[in-house]
PDB file of C-alpha atoms in Angstrom:
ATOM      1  CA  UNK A 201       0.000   0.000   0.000  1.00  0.00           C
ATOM      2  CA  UNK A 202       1.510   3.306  -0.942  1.00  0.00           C
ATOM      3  CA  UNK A 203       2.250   5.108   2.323  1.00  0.00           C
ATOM      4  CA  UNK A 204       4.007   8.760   3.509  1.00  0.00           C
ATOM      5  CA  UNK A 205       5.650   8.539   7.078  1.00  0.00           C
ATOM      6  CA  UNK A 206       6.913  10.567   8.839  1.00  0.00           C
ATOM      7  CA  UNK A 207       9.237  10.614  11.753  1.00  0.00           C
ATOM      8  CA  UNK A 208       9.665  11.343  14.759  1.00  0.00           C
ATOM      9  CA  UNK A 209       5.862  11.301  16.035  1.00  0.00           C
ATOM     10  CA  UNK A 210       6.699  13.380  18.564  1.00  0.00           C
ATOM     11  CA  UNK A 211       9.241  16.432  18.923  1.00  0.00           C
ATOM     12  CA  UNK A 212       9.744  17.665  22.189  1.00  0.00           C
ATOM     13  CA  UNK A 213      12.697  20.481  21.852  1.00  0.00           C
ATOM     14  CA  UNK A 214      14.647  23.320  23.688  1.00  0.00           C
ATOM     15  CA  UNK A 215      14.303  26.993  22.559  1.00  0.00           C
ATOM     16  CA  UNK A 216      17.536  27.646  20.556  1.00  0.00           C
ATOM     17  CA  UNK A 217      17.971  24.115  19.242  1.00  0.00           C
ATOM     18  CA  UNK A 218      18.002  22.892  15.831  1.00  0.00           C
ATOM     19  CA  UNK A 219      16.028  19.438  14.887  1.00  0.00           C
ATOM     20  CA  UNK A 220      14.649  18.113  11.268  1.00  0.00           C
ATOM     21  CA  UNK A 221      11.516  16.100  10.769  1.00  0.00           C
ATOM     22  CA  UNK A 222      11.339  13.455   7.876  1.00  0.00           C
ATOM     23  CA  UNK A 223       9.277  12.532   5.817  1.00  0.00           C
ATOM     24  CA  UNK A 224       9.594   9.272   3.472  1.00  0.00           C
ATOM     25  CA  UNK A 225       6.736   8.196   1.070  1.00  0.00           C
ATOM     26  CA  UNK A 226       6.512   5.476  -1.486  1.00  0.00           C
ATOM     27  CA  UNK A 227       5.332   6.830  -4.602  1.00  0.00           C
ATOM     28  CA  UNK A 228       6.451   8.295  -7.693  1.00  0.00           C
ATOM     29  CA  UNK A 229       5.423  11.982  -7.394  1.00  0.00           C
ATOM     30  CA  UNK A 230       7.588  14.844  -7.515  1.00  0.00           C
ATOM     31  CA  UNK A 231       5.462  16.720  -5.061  1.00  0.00           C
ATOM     32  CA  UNK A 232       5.097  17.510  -1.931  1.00  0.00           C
ATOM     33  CA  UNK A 233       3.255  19.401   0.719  1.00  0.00           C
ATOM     34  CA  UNK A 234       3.799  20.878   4.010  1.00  0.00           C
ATOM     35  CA  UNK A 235       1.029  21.638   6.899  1.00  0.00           C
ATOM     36  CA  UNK A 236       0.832  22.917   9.612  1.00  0.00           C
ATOM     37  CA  UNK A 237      -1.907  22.171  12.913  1.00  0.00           C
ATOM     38  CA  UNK A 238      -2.760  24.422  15.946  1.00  0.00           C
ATOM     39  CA  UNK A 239      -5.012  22.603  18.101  1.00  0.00           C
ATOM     40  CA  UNK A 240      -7.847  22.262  17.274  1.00  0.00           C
ATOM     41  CA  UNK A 241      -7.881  23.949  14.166  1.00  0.00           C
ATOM     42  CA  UNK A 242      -7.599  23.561  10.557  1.00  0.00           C
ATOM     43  CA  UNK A 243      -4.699  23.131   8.197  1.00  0.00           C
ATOM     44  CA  UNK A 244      -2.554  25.683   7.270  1.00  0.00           C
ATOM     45  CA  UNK A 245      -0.451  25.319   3.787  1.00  0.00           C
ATOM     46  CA  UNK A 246       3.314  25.804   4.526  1.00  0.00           C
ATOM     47  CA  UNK A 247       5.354  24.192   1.993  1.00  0.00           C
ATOM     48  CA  UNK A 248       4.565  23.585  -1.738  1.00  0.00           C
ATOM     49  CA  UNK A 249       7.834  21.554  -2.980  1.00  0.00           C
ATOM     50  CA  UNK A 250       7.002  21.191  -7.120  1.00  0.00           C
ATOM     51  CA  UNK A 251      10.633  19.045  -8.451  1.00  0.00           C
ATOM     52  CA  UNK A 252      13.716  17.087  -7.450  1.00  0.00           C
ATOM     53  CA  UNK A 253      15.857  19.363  -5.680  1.00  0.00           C
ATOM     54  CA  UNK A 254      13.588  22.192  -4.106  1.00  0.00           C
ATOM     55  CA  UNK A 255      14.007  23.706  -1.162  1.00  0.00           C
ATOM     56  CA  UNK A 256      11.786  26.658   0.223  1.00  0.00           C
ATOM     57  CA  UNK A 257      12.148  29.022   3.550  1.00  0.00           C
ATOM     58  CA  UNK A 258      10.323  30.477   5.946  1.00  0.00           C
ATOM     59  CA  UNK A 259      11.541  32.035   8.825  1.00  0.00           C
ATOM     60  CA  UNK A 260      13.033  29.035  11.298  1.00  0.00           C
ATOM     61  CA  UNK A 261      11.291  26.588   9.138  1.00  0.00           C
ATOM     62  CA  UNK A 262      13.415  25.207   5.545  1.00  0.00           C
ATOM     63  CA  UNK A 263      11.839  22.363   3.904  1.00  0.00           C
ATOM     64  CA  UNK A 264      13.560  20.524   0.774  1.00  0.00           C
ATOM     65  CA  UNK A 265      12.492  17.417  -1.786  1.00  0.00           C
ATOM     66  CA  UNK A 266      14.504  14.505  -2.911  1.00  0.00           C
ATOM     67  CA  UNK A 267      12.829  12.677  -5.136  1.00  0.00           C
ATOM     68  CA  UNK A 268      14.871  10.088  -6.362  1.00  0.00           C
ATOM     69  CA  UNK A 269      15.450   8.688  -1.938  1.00  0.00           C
ATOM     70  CA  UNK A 270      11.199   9.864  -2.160  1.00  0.00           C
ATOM     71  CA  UNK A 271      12.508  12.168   1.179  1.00  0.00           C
ATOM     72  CA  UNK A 272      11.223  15.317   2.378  1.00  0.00           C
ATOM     73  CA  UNK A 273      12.475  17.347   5.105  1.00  0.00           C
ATOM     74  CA  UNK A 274      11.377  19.834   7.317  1.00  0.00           C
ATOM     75  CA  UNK A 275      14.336  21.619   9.222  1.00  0.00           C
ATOM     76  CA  UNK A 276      13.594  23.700  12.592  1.00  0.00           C
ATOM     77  CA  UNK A 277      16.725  26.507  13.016  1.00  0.00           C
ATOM     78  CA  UNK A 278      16.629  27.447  16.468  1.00  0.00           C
ATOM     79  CA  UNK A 279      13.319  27.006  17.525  1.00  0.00           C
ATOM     80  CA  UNK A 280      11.002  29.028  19.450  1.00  0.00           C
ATOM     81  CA  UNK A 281       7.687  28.249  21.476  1.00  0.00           C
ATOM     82  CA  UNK A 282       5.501  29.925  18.676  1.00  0.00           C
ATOM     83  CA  UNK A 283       6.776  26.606  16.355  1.00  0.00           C
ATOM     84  CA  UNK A 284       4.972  24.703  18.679  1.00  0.00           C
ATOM     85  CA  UNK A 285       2.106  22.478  16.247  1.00  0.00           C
ATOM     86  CA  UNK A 286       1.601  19.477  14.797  1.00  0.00           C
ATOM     87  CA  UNK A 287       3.213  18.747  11.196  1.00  0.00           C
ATOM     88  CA  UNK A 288       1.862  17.116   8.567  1.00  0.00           C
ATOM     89  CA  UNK A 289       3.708  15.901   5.393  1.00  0.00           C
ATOM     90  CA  UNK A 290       1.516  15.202   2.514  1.00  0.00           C
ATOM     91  CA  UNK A 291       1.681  13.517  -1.483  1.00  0.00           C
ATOM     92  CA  UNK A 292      -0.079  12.645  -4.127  1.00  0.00           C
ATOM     93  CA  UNK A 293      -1.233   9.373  -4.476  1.00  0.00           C
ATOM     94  CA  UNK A 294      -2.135   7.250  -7.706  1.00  0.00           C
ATOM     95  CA  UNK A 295      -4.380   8.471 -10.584  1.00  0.00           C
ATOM     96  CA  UNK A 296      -7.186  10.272  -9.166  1.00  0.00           C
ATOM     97  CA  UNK A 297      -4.229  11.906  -7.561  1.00  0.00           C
ATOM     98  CA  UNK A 298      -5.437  11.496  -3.492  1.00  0.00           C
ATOM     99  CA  UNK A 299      -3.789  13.678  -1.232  1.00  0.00           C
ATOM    100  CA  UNK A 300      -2.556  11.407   1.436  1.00  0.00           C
ATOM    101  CA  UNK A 301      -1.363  13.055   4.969  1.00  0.00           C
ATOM    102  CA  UNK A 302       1.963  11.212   7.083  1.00  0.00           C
ATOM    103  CA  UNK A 303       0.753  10.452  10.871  1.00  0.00           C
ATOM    104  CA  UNK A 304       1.875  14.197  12.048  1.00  0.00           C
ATOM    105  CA  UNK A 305       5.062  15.408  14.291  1.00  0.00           C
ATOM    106  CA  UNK A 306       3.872  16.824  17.239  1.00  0.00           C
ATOM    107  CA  UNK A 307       6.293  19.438  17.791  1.00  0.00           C
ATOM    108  CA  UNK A 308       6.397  21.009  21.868  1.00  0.00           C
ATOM    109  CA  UNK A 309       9.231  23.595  21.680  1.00  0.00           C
ATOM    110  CA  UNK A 310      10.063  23.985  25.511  1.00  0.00           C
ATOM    111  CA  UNK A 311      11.572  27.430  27.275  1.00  0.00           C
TER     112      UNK A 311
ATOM    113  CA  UNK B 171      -8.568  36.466   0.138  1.00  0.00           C
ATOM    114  CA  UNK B 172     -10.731  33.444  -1.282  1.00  0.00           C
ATOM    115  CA  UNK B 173     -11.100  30.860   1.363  1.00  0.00           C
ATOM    116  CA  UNK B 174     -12.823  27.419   1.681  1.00  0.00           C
ATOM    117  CA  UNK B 175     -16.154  28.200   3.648  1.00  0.00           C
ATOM    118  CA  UNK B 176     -17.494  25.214   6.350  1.00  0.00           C
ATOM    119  CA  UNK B 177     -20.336  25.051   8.163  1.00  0.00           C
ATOM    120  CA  UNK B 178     -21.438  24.349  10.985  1.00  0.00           C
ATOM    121  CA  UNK B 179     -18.092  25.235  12.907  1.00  0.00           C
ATOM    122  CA  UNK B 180     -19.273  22.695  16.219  1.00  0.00           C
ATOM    123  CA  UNK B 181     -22.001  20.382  16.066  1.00  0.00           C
ATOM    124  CA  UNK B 182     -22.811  18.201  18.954  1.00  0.00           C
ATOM    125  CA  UNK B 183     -25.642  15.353  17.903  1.00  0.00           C
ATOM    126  CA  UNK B 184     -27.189  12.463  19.796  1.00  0.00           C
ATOM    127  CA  UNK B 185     -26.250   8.772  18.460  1.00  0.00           C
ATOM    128  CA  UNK B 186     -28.329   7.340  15.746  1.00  0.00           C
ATOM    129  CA  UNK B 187     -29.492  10.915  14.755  1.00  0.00           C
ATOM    130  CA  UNK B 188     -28.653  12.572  11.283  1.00  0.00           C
ATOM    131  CA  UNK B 189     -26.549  15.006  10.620  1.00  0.00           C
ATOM    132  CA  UNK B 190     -24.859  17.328   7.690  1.00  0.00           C
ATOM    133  CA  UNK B 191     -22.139  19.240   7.061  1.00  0.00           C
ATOM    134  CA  UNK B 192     -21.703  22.013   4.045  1.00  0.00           C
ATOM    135  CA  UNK B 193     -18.924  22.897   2.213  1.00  0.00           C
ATOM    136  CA  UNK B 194     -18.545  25.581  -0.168  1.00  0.00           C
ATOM    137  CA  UNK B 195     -14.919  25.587  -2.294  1.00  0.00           C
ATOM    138  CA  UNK B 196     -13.078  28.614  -3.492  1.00  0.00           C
ATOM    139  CA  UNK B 197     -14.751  29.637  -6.570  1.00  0.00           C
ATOM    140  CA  UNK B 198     -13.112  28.243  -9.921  1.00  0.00           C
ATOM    141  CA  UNK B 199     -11.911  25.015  -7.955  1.00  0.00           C
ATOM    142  CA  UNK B 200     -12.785  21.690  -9.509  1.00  0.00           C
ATOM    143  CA  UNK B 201     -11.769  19.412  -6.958  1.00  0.00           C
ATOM    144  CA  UNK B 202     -13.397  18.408  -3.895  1.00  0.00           C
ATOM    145  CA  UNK B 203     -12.360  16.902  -0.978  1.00  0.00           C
ATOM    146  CA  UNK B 204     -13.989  15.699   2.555  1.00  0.00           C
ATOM    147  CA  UNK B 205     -11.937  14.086   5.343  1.00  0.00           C
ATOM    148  CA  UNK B 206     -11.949  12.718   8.639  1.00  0.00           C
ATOM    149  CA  UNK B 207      -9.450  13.804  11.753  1.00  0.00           C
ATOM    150  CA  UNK B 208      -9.637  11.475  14.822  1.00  0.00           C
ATOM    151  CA  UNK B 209      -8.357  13.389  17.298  1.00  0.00           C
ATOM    152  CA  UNK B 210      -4.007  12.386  17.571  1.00  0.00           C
ATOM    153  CA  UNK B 211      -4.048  11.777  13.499  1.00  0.00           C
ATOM    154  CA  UNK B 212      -3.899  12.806  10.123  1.00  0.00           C
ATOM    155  CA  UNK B 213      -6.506  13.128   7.844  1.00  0.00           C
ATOM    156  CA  UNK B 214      -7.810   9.908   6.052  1.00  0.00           C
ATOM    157  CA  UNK B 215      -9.677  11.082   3.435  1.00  0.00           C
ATOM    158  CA  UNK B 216     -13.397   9.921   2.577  1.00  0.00           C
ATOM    159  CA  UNK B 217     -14.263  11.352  -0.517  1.00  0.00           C
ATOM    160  CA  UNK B 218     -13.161  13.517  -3.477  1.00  0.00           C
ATOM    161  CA  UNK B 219     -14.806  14.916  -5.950  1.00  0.00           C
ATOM    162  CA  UNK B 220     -13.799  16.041  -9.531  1.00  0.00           C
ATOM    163  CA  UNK B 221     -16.515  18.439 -10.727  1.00  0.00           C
ATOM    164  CA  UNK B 222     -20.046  16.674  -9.496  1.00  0.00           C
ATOM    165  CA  UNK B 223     -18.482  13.170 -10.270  1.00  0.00           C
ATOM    166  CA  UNK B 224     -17.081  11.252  -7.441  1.00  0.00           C
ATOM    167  CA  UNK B 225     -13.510   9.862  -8.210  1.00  0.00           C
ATOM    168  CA  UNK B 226     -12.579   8.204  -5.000  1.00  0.00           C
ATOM    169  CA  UNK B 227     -14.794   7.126  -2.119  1.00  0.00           C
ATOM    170  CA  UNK B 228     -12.793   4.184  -0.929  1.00  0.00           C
ATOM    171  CA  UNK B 229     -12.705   4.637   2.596  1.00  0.00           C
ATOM    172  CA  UNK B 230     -16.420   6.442   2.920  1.00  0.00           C
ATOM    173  CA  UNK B 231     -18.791   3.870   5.263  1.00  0.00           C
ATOM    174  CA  UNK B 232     -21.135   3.796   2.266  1.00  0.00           C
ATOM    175  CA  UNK B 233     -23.888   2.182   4.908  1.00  0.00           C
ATOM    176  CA  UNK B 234     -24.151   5.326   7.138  1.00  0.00           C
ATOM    177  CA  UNK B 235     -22.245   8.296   5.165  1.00  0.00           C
ATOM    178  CA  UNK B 236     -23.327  10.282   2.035  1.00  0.00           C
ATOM    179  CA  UNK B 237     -21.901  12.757   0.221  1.00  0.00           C
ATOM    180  CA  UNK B 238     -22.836  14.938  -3.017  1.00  0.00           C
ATOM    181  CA  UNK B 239     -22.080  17.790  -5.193  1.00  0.00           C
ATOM    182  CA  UNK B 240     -24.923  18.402  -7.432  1.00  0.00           C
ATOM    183  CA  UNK B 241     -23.498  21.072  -9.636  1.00  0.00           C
ATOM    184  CA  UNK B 242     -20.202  20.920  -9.077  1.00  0.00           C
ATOM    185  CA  UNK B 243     -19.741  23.410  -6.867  1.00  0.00           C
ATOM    186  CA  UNK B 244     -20.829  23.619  -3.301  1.00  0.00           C
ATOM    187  CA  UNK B 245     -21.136  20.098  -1.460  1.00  0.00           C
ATOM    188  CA  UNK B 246     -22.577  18.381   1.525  1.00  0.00           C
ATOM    189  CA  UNK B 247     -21.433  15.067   3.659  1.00  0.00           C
ATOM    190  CA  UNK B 248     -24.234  13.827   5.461  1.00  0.00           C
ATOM    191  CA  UNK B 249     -24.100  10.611   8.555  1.00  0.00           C
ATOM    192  CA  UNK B 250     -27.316   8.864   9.142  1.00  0.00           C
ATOM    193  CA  UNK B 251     -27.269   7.511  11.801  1.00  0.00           C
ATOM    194  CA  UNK B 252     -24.494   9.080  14.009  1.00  0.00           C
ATOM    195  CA  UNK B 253     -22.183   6.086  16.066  1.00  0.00           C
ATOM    196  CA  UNK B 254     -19.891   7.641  19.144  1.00  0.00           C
ATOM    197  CA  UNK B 255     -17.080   6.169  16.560  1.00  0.00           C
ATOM    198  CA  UNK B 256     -17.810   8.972  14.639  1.00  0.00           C
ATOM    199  CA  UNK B 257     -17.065  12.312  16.929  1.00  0.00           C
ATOM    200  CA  UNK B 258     -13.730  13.881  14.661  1.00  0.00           C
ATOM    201  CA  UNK B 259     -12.946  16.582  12.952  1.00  0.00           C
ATOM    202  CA  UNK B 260     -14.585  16.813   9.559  1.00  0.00           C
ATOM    203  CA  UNK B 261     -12.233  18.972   6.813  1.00  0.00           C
ATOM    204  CA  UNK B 262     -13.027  19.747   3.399  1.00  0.00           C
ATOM    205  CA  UNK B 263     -10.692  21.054   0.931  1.00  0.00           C
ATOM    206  CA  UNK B 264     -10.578  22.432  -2.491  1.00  0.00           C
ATOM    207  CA  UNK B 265      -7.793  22.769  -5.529  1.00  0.00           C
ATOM    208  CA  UNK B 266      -7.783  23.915  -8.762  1.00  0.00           C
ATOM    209  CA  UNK B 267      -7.567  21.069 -10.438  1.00  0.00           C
ATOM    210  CA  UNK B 268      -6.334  17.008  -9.275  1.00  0.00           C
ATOM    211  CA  UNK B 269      -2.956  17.331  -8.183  1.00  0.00           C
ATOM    212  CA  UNK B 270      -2.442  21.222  -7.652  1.00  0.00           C
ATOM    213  CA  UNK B 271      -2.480  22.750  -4.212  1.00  0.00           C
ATOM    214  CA  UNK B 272      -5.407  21.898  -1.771  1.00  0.00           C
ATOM    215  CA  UNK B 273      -6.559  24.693   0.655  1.00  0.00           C
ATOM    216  CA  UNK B 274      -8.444  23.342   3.441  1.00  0.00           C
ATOM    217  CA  UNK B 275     -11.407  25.311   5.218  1.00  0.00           C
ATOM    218  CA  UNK B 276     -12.024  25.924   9.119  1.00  0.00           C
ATOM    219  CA  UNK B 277     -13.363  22.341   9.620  1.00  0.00           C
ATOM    220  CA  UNK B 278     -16.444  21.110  11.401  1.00  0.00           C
ATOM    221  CA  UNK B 279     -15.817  19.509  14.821  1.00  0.00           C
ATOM    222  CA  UNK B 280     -18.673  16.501  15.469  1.00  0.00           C
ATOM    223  CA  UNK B 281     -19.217  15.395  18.553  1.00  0.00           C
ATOM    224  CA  UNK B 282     -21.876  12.405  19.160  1.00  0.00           C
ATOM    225  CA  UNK B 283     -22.910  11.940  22.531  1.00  0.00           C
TER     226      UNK B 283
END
């Protein structure tokens, strides 16, 4: 069954550290999305990564594509509370192109 | 800024009532899609649309849940009856076109007592 996991499940960090989040899935596509989750809310669209090779910055967050190892990462530069979510990786999966969501990182970035 | 509109925002039903949730997509947006959030998950999605046709419904409980969008633009997901299984987040999202970039609306938060 084509799949997107992610990993770690859970994040709990310092303020000031660095950490990535990854994000493996089994298909051919060569895109990828990034979400983000306050609790008890909706989605919010972070990331659009379109080709082999992309990468794409915001603030603390970086997120990049490698197609060809079917990784995406999501890299945290010294992280502070207001990073605290959940994150979702997501892909496109088989014709009717369904958008498939990873399990979510809980992120807790700690003072 | 166009945004994916839900409705209701809470909804709080007895089991083995009905109940339905609306969705209206950002104008110009062909595809559809409704999914499910258990609370410590990720969305599993129940059903997308392409236009008014349905082009996935795999994982929609066809015996209790119903979904439709009549003319291809604004849709509804219905549960008839309600189980306690089914208290979750409900999401729908919206995208230009299959396998462009899906914007997801406030979501509808069910709870079945």
């Amino acid at each position: 069954e084509l799949k997107v996991e992610q990993n770690p499940l859970f994040l709990s960090m310092q303020e000031g550290k660095n950490y990535t989040i990854y994000c493996n899935y089994s298909t051919t596509s060569d895109r990828l999305y990034w979400y983000r989750q306050d609790p008890g809310k909706s989605l919010e669209s972070l990331f659009v990564l379109l080709s082999n090779g992309a990468v794409k910055q915001e603030g603390r967050l970086m997120a990049s594509l490698d197609t060809k190892a079917r990784l995406s990462t999501l890299h945290i530069t010294a992280a502070v509370h207001d990073l605290s979510a959940t994150y979702f990786c997501a892909n496109w999966v088989g014709s009717n192109y369904k958008l498939t969501f990873g399990k979510g990182t809980l992120l807790t970035v700690n003072p | 800024e166009a945004e994916v509109a839900q409705s209701p925002r809470y909804k709080i039903t007895e089991k083995s009532q009905a109940v339905a949730f609306w969705c209206d997509p950002i104008s110009g947006h062909a595809t559809l899609y409704w999914y499910r959030q258990i609370l410590g998950q990720g969305p599993e999605l129940l059903v997308q649309f392409q236009d008014e046709s349905v082009v996935d419904d795999s994982q929609l409980p066809k015996d209790r849940f119903s979904a439709e969008r009549l003319k291809g633009v604004d849709s509804t997901l219905k549960i008839q009856p309600a189980e306690l299984g089914d208290s979750a987040m409900y999401l729908c999202a919206s995208s230009f076109g299959r396998g462009t970039e899906a914007f997801f609306g406030q979501g509808t938060r069910l709870t079945v007592v």
